[in-house]
XYZ file of C-alpha atoms in Angstrom:
223
model
C 84.360 4.648 0.057
C 80.883 5.945 0.591
C 78.119 4.453 -1.096
C 76.379 6.867 -3.383
C 73.156 7.431 -3.293
C 70.791 7.010 -6.545
C 70.176 10.335 -8.380
C 66.479 11.278 -9.142
C 65.359 12.270 -12.442
C 63.528 15.118 -11.068
C 64.015 17.555 -7.731
C 61.412 16.909 -4.937
C 60.341 20.250 -4.192
C 59.098 20.429 -1.014
C 56.413 23.521 -0.746
C 56.963 26.631 0.158
C 56.176 28.407 3.762
C 53.886 30.581 2.376
C 51.709 27.517 1.111
C 51.892 26.245 4.431
C 50.623 28.903 5.935
C 48.146 29.564 3.654
C 47.137 26.035 4.239
C 47.246 26.331 8.029
C 44.965 29.362 7.882
C 42.269 28.165 5.915
C 41.895 24.841 7.883
C 41.719 27.240 10.776
C 39.186 29.430 9.216
C 36.898 26.399 8.482
C 37.281 24.533 11.498
C 37.199 27.376 13.788
C 32.978 27.807 13.933
C 32.671 24.589 14.356
C 35.226 23.852 17.614
C 33.755 26.819 19.129
C 30.248 25.933 19.276
C 31.814 22.609 20.997
C 33.549 24.407 23.944
C 30.867 26.550 23.891
C 28.592 23.835 24.294
C 30.913 21.826 26.657
C 30.770 25.166 29.001
C 27.180 25.586 29.115
C 27.211 21.933 30.256
C 29.592 22.466 32.540
C 27.727 25.410 33.845
C 24.544 23.044 34.836
C 26.448 19.882 36.490
C 23.556 17.125 37.344
C 23.959 15.667 40.770
C 24.067 11.749 40.362
C 21.472 10.192 42.984
C 22.464 8.016 45.576
C 22.074 4.085 45.856
C 19.591 4.041 48.487
C 17.673 6.424 46.272
C 17.552 4.353 42.636
C 17.121 1.035 44.592
C 13.725 2.894 46.324
C 12.629 4.226 43.066
C 13.413 0.706 41.183
C 11.096 -0.975 44.090
C 8.734 1.634 43.779
C 8.356 1.356 39.977
C 8.608 -2.646 39.521
C 4.984 -3.704 40.030
C 4.022 -0.445 37.280
C 7.037 -2.075 35.093
C 6.027 -5.402 35.458
C 2.175 -4.837 34.504
C 3.507 -3.271 30.905
C 5.662 -5.679 29.955
C 3.183 -8.443 31.362
C 0.545 -6.267 28.648
C 3.609 -6.056 25.957
C 3.462 -9.716 26.400
C 0.184 -10.762 25.891
C -0.406 -7.898 22.850
C 2.821 -9.525 21.081
C 1.250 -12.870 21.511
C -1.770 -12.073 20.071
C -0.403 -10.742 16.822
C 1.388 -13.499 16.640
C -1.664 -15.524 16.539
C -3.152 -13.255 13.693
C 0.554 -13.134 11.140
C 0.282 -17.472 12.417
C -3.374 -17.313 10.800
C -2.633 -15.748 7.941
C 0.298 -17.647 7.223
C -1.254 -20.844 7.425
C -4.069 -19.546 5.002
C -1.691 -18.473 2.921
C 0.004 -21.850 3.018
C -3.141 -23.791 2.356
C -3.924 -21.887 0.144
C -0.922 -22.361 -2.207
C -1.729 -26.381 -1.745
C -4.935 -26.228 -3.519
C -3.855 -27.588 -6.611
C -6.955 -26.025 -8.736
C -5.636 -22.783 -7.302
C -1.984 -23.299 -8.624
C -3.577 -24.516 -12.323
C -5.718 -21.195 -12.506
C -3.088 -19.167 -11.450
C -0.006 -20.514 -13.207
C -2.561 -20.377 -16.497
C -2.187 -16.319 -17.161
C -0.171 -13.275 -15.554
C -3.633 -12.287 -14.149
C -3.931 -14.925 -11.798
C -0.485 -14.155 -10.244
C -1.334 -10.864 -9.994
C -4.551 -11.523 -8.339
C -2.415 -13.875 -5.348
C -0.165 -11.309 -4.918
C -2.206 -8.917 -4.910
C -4.512 -10.766 -2.348
C -1.543 -12.120 0.101
C -0.826 -8.464 0.392
C -3.666 -7.035 1.212
C -4.773 -10.029 3.630
C -1.327 -8.520 5.351
C -2.639 -5.325 5.288
C -5.669 -6.207 7.046
C -3.638 -8.380 9.402
C -1.261 -5.415 10.635
C -4.369 -2.850 10.707
C -6.339 -5.186 13.281
C -3.446 -5.626 15.181
C -2.883 -1.908 14.872
C -6.172 -1.510 16.331
C -5.518 -4.059 19.390
C -3.182 -1.862 20.492
C -5.595 0.504 20.369
C -8.000 -0.285 22.404
C -5.582 -1.469 24.686
C -4.583 2.329 24.869
C -8.051 3.464 25.723
C -9.410 0.733 28.342
C -6.111 1.961 30.251
C -6.718 5.314 30.121
C -3.476 6.610 28.243
C -5.409 8.102 25.344
C -9.160 9.168 25.137
C -10.073 10.191 21.784
C -10.660 7.115 20.225
C -9.150 9.118 16.857
C -5.760 9.891 18.608
C -5.494 6.402 20.090
C -5.434 4.943 16.034
C -3.327 7.253 15.083
C -0.847 6.982 17.999
C -1.135 3.524 17.814
C -0.452 3.317 13.880
C 2.368 5.945 13.727
C 4.278 3.271 16.638
C 3.685 0.085 14.920
C 4.847 1.873 12.075
C 7.733 3.118 14.000
C 7.198 6.250 12.359
C 8.560 8.544 15.875
C 6.251 11.894 15.020
C 6.610 12.544 18.681
C 3.362 14.912 17.937
C 2.054 13.057 20.317
C 3.087 11.182 23.592
C 1.738 9.211 26.233
C 2.612 9.660 29.880
C 5.087 8.347 31.884
C 3.422 5.060 33.343
C 2.869 4.071 29.456
C 6.040 4.487 27.605
C 7.355 1.427 28.200
C 4.514 -0.012 26.303
C 4.533 2.228 23.429
C 7.941 1.950 22.826
C 7.381 -2.641 23.009
C 4.401 -2.158 20.523
C 7.323 -0.091 18.485
C 9.090 -3.480 18.608
C 6.116 -6.071 17.589
C 5.214 -3.581 14.810
C 8.960 -4.135 13.278
C 8.682 -8.035 13.504
C 5.064 -8.230 12.332
C 6.497 -5.769 9.118
C 9.172 -8.125 8.731
C 7.240 -11.060 8.772
C 4.667 -9.735 6.426
C 7.541 -8.880 3.749
C 9.179 -12.056 4.047
C 5.415 -13.881 3.201
C 4.694 -11.310 0.458
C 8.596 -12.360 -1.305
C 7.848 -16.335 -0.548
C 4.123 -15.887 -3.468
C 6.004 -13.264 -5.380
C 9.026 -16.023 -5.968
C 5.957 -19.167 -6.256
C 4.222 -17.052 -8.750
C 7.184 -16.299 -10.887
C 8.336 -19.933 -10.221
C 4.789 -21.112 -11.574
C 5.447 -18.311 -14.992
C 8.906 -19.656 -15.709
C 7.916 -23.121 -14.956
C 5.348 -22.855 -17.883
C 7.052 -20.990 -19.958
C 9.648 -23.163 -20.249
C 8.116 -26.985 -19.599
C 4.804 -25.519 -21.081
C 2.799 -28.026 -18.439
C 0.819 -27.602 -15.252
C 3.442 -27.083 -12.886
C 1.019 -28.308 -9.864
C 1.675 -31.977 -11.433
C 5.434 -31.968 -11.881
C 6.820 -30.324 -8.859
C 4.419 -30.402 -4.910
C 4.506 -26.778 -4.159
């Protein structure tokens, strides 16, 4: 005996041919211009092929440009060490300030004191980053990459902040140096953000500790 198939309560309705055809036409109308643009771009690229350079030419170019690249890397290393030293000095200043019991006791009494500590830390980190931007601008002026002082300062600030406007670009011998400044700027911005967040957390801890216990937090815990 053949097993009986279970009967469905409602019959399954298959889409009609007209609906399928209408859906295909609508999809073609939507994707047609996009596909045509891709085919046209591919055809334009195929019309102007780029011939690869021989291996000996690449090695010769790398050998000729290696002193210049090495010089830019050394300059970027020196500038990154200078920026690290500046940010390290700011961090040590903040840590030493928070080890002062009198300063912590003053900040824990009023909200104005805690706001002053946060704003002071933000201003110190901003000044540190501004000094670093000035240092990179002075390097560009010394190397002859950008001659006007205002233009060098503007380019250094835009590159340090990784804005990437692109309205001012350096010549080929200094492009690598500018990209490395952007990398250093990202690291220094993250360092400043972490330091400011730590200060905000400390000020919040002072506020909540005084509200909950009503005592001097500098005597209860070691900051």
